[in-house]
Short mmCIF file of C-alpha atoms in Angstrom, two decimals:
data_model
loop_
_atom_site.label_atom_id
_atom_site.label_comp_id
_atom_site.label_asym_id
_atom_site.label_seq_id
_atom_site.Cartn_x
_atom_site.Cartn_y
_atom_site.Cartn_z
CA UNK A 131 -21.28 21.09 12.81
CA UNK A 132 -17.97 20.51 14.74
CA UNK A 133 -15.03 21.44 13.60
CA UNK A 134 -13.83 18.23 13.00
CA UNK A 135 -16.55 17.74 10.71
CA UNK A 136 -16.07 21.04 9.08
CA UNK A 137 -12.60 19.83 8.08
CA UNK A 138 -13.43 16.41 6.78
CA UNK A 139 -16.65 18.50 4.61
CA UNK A 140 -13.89 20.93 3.62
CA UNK A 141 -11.48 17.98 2.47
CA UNK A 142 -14.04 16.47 0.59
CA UNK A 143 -15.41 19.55 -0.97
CA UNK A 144 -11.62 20.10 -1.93
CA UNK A 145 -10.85 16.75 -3.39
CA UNK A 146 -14.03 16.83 -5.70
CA UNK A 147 -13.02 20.40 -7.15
CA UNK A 148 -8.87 19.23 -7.84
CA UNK A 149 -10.09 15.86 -9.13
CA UNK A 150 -12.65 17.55 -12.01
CA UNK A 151 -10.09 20.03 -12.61
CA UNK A 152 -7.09 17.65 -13.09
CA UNK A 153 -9.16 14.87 -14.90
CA UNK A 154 -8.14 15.75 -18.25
CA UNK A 155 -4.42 15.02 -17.66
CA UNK A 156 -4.23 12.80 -15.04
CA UNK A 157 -2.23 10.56 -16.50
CA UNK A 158 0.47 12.52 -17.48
CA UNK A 159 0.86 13.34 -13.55
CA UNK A 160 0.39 10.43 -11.68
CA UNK A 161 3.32 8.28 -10.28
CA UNK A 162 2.15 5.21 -11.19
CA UNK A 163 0.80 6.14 -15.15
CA UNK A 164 2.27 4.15 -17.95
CA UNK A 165 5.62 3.08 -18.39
CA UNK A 166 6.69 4.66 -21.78
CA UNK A 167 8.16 2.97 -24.75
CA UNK A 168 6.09 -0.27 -24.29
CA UNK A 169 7.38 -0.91 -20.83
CA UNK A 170 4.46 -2.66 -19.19
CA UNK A 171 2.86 -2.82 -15.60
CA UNK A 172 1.72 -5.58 -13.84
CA UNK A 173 0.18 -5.48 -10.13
CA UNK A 174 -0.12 -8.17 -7.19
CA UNK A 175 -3.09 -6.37 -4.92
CA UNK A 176 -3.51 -7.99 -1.52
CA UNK A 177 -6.49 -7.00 0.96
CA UNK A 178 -7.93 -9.38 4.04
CA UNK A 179 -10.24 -8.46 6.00
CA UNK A 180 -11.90 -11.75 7.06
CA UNK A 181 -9.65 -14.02 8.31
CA UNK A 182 -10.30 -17.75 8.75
CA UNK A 183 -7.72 -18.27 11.93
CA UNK A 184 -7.15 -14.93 12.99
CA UNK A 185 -9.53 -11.91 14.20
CA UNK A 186 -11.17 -9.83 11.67
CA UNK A 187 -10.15 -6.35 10.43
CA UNK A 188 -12.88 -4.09 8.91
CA UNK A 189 -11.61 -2.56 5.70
CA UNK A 190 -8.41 -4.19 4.17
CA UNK A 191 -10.48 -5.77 1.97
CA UNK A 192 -12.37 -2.57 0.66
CA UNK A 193 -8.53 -0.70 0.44
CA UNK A 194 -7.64 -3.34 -1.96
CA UNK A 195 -10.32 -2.88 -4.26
CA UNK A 196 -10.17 0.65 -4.06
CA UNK A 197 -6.77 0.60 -5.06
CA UNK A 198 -7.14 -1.88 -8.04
CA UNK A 199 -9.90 0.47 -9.61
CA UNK A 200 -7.67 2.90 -9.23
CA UNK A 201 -5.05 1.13 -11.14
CA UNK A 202 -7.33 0.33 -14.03
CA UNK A 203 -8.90 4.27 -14.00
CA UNK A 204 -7.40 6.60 -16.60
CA UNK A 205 -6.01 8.61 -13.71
CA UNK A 206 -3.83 4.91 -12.37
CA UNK A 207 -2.64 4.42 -16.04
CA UNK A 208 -5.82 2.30 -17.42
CA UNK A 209 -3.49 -1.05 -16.31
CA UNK A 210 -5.16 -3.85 -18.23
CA UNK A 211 -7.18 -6.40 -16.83
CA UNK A 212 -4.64 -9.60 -17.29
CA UNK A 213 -1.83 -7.44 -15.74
CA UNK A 214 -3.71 -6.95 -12.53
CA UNK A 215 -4.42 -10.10 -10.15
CA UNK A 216 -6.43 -8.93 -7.08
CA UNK A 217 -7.18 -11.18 -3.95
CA UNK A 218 -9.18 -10.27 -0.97
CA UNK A 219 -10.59 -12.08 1.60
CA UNK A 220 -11.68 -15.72 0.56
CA UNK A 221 -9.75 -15.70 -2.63
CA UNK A 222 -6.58 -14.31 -0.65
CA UNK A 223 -5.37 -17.53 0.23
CA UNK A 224 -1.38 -18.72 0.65
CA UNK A 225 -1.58 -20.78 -2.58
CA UNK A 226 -3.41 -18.04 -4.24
CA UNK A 227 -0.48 -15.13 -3.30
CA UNK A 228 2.25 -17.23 -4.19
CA UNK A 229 1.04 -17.60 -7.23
CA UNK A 230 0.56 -14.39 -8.34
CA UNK A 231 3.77 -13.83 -6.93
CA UNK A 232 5.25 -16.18 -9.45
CA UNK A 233 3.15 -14.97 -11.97
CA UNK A 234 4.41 -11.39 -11.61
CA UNK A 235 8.02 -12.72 -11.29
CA UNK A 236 7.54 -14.90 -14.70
CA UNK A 237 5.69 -12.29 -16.36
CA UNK A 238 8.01 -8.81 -16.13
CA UNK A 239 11.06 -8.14 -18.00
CA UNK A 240 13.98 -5.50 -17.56
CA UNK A 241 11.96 -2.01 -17.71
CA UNK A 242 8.98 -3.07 -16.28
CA UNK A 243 7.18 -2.10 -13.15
CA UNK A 244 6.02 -4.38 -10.80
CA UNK A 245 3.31 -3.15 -8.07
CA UNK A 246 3.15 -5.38 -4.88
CA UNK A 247 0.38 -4.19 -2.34
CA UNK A 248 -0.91 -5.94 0.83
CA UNK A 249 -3.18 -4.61 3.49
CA UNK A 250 -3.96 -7.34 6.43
CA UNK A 251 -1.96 -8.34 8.98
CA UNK A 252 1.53 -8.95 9.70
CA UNK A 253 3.36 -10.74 12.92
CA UNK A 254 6.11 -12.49 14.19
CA UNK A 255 4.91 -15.42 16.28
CA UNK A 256 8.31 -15.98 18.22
CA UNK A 257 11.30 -13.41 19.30
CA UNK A 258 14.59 -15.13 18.77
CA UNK A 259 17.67 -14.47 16.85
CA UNK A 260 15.76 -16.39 14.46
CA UNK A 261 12.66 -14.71 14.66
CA UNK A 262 10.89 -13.77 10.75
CA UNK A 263 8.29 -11.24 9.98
CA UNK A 264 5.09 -12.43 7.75
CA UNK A 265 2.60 -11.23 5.76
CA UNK A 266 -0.68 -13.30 7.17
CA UNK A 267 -2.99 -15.31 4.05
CA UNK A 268 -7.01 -15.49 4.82
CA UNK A 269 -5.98 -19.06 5.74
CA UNK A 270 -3.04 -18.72 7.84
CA UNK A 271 -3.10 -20.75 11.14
CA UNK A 272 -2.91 -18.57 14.55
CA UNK A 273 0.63 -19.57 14.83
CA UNK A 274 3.03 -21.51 12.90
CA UNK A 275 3.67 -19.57 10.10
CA UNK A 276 6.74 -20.70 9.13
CA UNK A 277 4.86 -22.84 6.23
CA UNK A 278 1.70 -21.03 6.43
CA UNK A 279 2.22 -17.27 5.81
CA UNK A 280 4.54 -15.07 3.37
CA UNK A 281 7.75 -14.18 5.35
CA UNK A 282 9.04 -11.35 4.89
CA UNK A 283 12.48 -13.05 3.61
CA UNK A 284 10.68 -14.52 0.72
CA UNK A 285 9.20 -11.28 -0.21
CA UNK A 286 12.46 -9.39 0.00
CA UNK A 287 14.16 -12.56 -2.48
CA UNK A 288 10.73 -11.69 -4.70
CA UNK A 289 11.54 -7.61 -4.66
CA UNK A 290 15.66 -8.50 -5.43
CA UNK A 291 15.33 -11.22 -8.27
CA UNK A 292 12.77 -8.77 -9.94
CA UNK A 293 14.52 -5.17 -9.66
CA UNK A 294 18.26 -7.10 -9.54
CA UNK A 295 18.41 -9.89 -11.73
CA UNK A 296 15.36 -8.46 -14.06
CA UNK A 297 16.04 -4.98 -13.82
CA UNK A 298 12.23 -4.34 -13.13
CA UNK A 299 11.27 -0.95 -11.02
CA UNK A 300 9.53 -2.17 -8.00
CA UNK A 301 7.06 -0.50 -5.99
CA UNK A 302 5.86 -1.89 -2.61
CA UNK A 303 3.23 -0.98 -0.47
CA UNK A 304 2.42 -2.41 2.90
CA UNK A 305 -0.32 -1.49 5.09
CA UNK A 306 0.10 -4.50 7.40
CA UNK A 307 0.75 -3.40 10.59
CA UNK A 308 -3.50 -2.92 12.01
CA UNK A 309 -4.50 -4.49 15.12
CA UNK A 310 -6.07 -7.55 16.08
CA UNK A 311 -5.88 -10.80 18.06
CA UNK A 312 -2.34 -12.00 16.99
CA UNK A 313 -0.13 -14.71 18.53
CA UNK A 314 2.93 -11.92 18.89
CA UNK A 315 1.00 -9.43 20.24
CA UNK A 316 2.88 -10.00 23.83
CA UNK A 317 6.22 -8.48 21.77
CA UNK A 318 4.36 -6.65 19.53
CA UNK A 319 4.65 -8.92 16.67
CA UNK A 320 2.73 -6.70 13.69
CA UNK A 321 6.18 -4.04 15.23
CA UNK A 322 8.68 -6.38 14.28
CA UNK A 323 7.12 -7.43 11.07
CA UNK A 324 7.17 -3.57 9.90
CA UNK A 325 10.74 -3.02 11.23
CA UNK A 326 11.92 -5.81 8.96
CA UNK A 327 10.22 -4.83 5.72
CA UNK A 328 11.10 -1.29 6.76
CA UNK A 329 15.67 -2.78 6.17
CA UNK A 330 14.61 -3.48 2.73
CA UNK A 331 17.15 -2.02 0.41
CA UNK A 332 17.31 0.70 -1.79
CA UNK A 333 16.56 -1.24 -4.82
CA UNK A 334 12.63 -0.89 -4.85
CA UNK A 335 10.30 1.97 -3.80
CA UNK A 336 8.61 1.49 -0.37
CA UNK A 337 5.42 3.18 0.74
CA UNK A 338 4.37 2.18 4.61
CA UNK A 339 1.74 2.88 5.98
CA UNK A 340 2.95 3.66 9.61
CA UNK A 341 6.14 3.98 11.36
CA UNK A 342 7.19 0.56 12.91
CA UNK A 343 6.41 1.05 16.22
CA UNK A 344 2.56 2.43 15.44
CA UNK A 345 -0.57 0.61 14.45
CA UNK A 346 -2.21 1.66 10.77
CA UNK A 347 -6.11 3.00 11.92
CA UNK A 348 -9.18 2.10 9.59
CA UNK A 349 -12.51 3.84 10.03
CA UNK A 350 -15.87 4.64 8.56
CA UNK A 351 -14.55 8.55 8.52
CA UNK A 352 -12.15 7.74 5.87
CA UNK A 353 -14.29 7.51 2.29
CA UNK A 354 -17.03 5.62 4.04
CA UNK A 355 -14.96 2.56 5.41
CA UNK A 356 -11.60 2.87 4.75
CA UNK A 357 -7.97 3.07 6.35
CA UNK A 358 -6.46 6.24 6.63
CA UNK A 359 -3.37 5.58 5.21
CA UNK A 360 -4.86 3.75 1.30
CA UNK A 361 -7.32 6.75 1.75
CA UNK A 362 -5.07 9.78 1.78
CA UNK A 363 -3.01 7.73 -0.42
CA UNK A 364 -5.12 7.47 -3.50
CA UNK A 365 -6.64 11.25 -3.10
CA UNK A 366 -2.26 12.27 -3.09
CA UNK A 367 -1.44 10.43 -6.37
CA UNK A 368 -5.12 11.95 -8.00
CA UNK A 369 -3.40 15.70 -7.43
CA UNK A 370 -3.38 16.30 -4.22
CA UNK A 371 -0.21 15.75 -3.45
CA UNK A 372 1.27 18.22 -6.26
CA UNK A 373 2.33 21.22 -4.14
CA UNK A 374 6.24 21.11 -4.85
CA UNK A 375 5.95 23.02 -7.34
CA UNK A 376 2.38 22.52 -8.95
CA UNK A 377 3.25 21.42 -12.40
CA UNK A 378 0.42 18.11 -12.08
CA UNK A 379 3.17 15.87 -11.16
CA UNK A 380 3.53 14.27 -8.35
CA UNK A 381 7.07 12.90 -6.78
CA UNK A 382 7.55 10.92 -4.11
CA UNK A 383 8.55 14.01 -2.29
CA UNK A 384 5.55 15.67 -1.95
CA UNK A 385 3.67 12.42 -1.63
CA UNK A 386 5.92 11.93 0.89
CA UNK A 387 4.86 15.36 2.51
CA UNK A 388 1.25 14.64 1.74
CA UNK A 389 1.01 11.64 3.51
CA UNK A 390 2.49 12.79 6.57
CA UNK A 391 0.62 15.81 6.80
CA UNK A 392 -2.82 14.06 6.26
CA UNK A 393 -2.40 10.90 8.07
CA UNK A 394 -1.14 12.21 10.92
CA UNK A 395 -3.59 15.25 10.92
CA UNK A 396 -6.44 12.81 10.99
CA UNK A 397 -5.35 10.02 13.51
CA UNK A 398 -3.31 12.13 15.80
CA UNK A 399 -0.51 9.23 15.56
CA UNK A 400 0.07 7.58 12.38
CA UNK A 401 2.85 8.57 10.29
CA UNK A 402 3.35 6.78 6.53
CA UNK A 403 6.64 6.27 5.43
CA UNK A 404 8.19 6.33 1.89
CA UNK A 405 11.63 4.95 0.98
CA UNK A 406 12.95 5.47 -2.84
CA UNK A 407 14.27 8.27 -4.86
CA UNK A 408 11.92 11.22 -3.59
CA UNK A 409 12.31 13.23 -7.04
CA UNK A 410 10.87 10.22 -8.90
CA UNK A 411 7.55 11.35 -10.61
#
């Protein structure tokens, strides 16, 4: 066995044993448990993988629904079904996220949390002064996004008018900056996308999955078909992550650190980012 394979065995070995031990009180120590008082949580979860304009990825889609059962497991906070709207592929159209957008905007009041995920691709097609990041829909057009993508802009009015004007805690999480055939790939387009969701303001929590200037890697190595970053992600917030101090808790601090560590250790040049209060739990 080589030694790389001796440390993803070890990892796994590892995450079985925390997970059985922690099970009983996961809830209490996961960042994104219940809201107390009645305080409810509602989630938007995004993953494409198939593409009907634009070249495939392999394992958005799976990310997503990994990350929705983890929401409605004990150890996510049990969210209930009609406060969770998850699109992949087909169903992940532009008419389809807009909708739950305005779904999640109608639906949360001040105290609430609002989860916004996405895992696809992002690009700019143009630089210019001008030039807008988006969030690519399984039916977005090569170019022209302008009418036929989520823009970054109208995300970040989403994210203000929620945690502003509604007083809803808002956690986004992008993983949107993977390879592929893109019309701004001569500038780097999925870049520029990640740099401008990367200025959004202190207001909301912000989990990346890469620095701006790197690509996000996906790969069978990671739980069978997965990307690195949603990977490493869900086994930090099950207890992995709860090394400052151990008190099965974990803050965005030492997810922080987690992620990192992990992602970085296992793709040699990926390197999440969190922005938020880091001693939020």
């Amino acid at each position: 066995m080589t030694r790389r394979k001796e440390y993803y065995f070890l990892r796994f070995f590892l995450f079985i044993c925390l997970t059985l031990f922690w099970l009983p009180d996961l809830e209490s120590q996961v960042r994104l448990s219940k809201k107390k008082h009645g305080n409810q949580t509602r989630a938007v979860v995004v993953g494409i993988s198939n593409y009907q304009n634009i070249s495939d990825l392999a394992y958005a889609h799976r990310d997503a629904q990994v990350f929705g059962q983890f929401l409605r497991s004990k150890a996510g906070g049990q969210l209930p079904a009609d406060n969770l709207r998850l699109l992949t592929d087909s169903t992940a159209t532009l008419a389809a996220i807009k909708s739950a957008f305005d779904w999640l905007v109608n639906q949360s009041n001040s105290g609430d949390r609002a989860i916004i995920y996405f895992a696809g691709h992002g690009d700019v097609e143009k630089k210019d002064s001008i030039a807008r990041g988006y969030l690519l829909a399984h039916d977005s057009p090569f170019n022209n996004y302008h009418l036929n993508a989520i823009s970054v802009k109208d995300l970040d009015e989403i994210i203000q008018t929620l945690s502003v004007k509604k007083g809803v805690e808002v956690v986004l999480i992008s993983d949107a900056c993977r390879s592929g055939n893109l019309a701004g790939n001569q500038f780097n387009g999925a870049n520029l996308t990640a740099e401008e969701m990367a200025k959004f303001d202190e207001n909301s929590i912000l989990i990346m999955s890469c620095q701006p200037e790197q690509l996000s890697e996906e790969g069978r190595q990671w739980g069978g078909g997965r990307g690195a970053f949603s990977y490493h992600l869900i086994n930090g917030w099950v207890g992995m992550a709860d090394k400052l101090p151990k008190d099965k808790k974990v803050r965005l601090l030492e997810l922080d650190v987690y992620l990192k560590q992990e992602v970085l250790l296992s793709t040699d040049q990926q390197l999440p980012n969190i922005e938020g209060n880091r001693m939020e739990e």
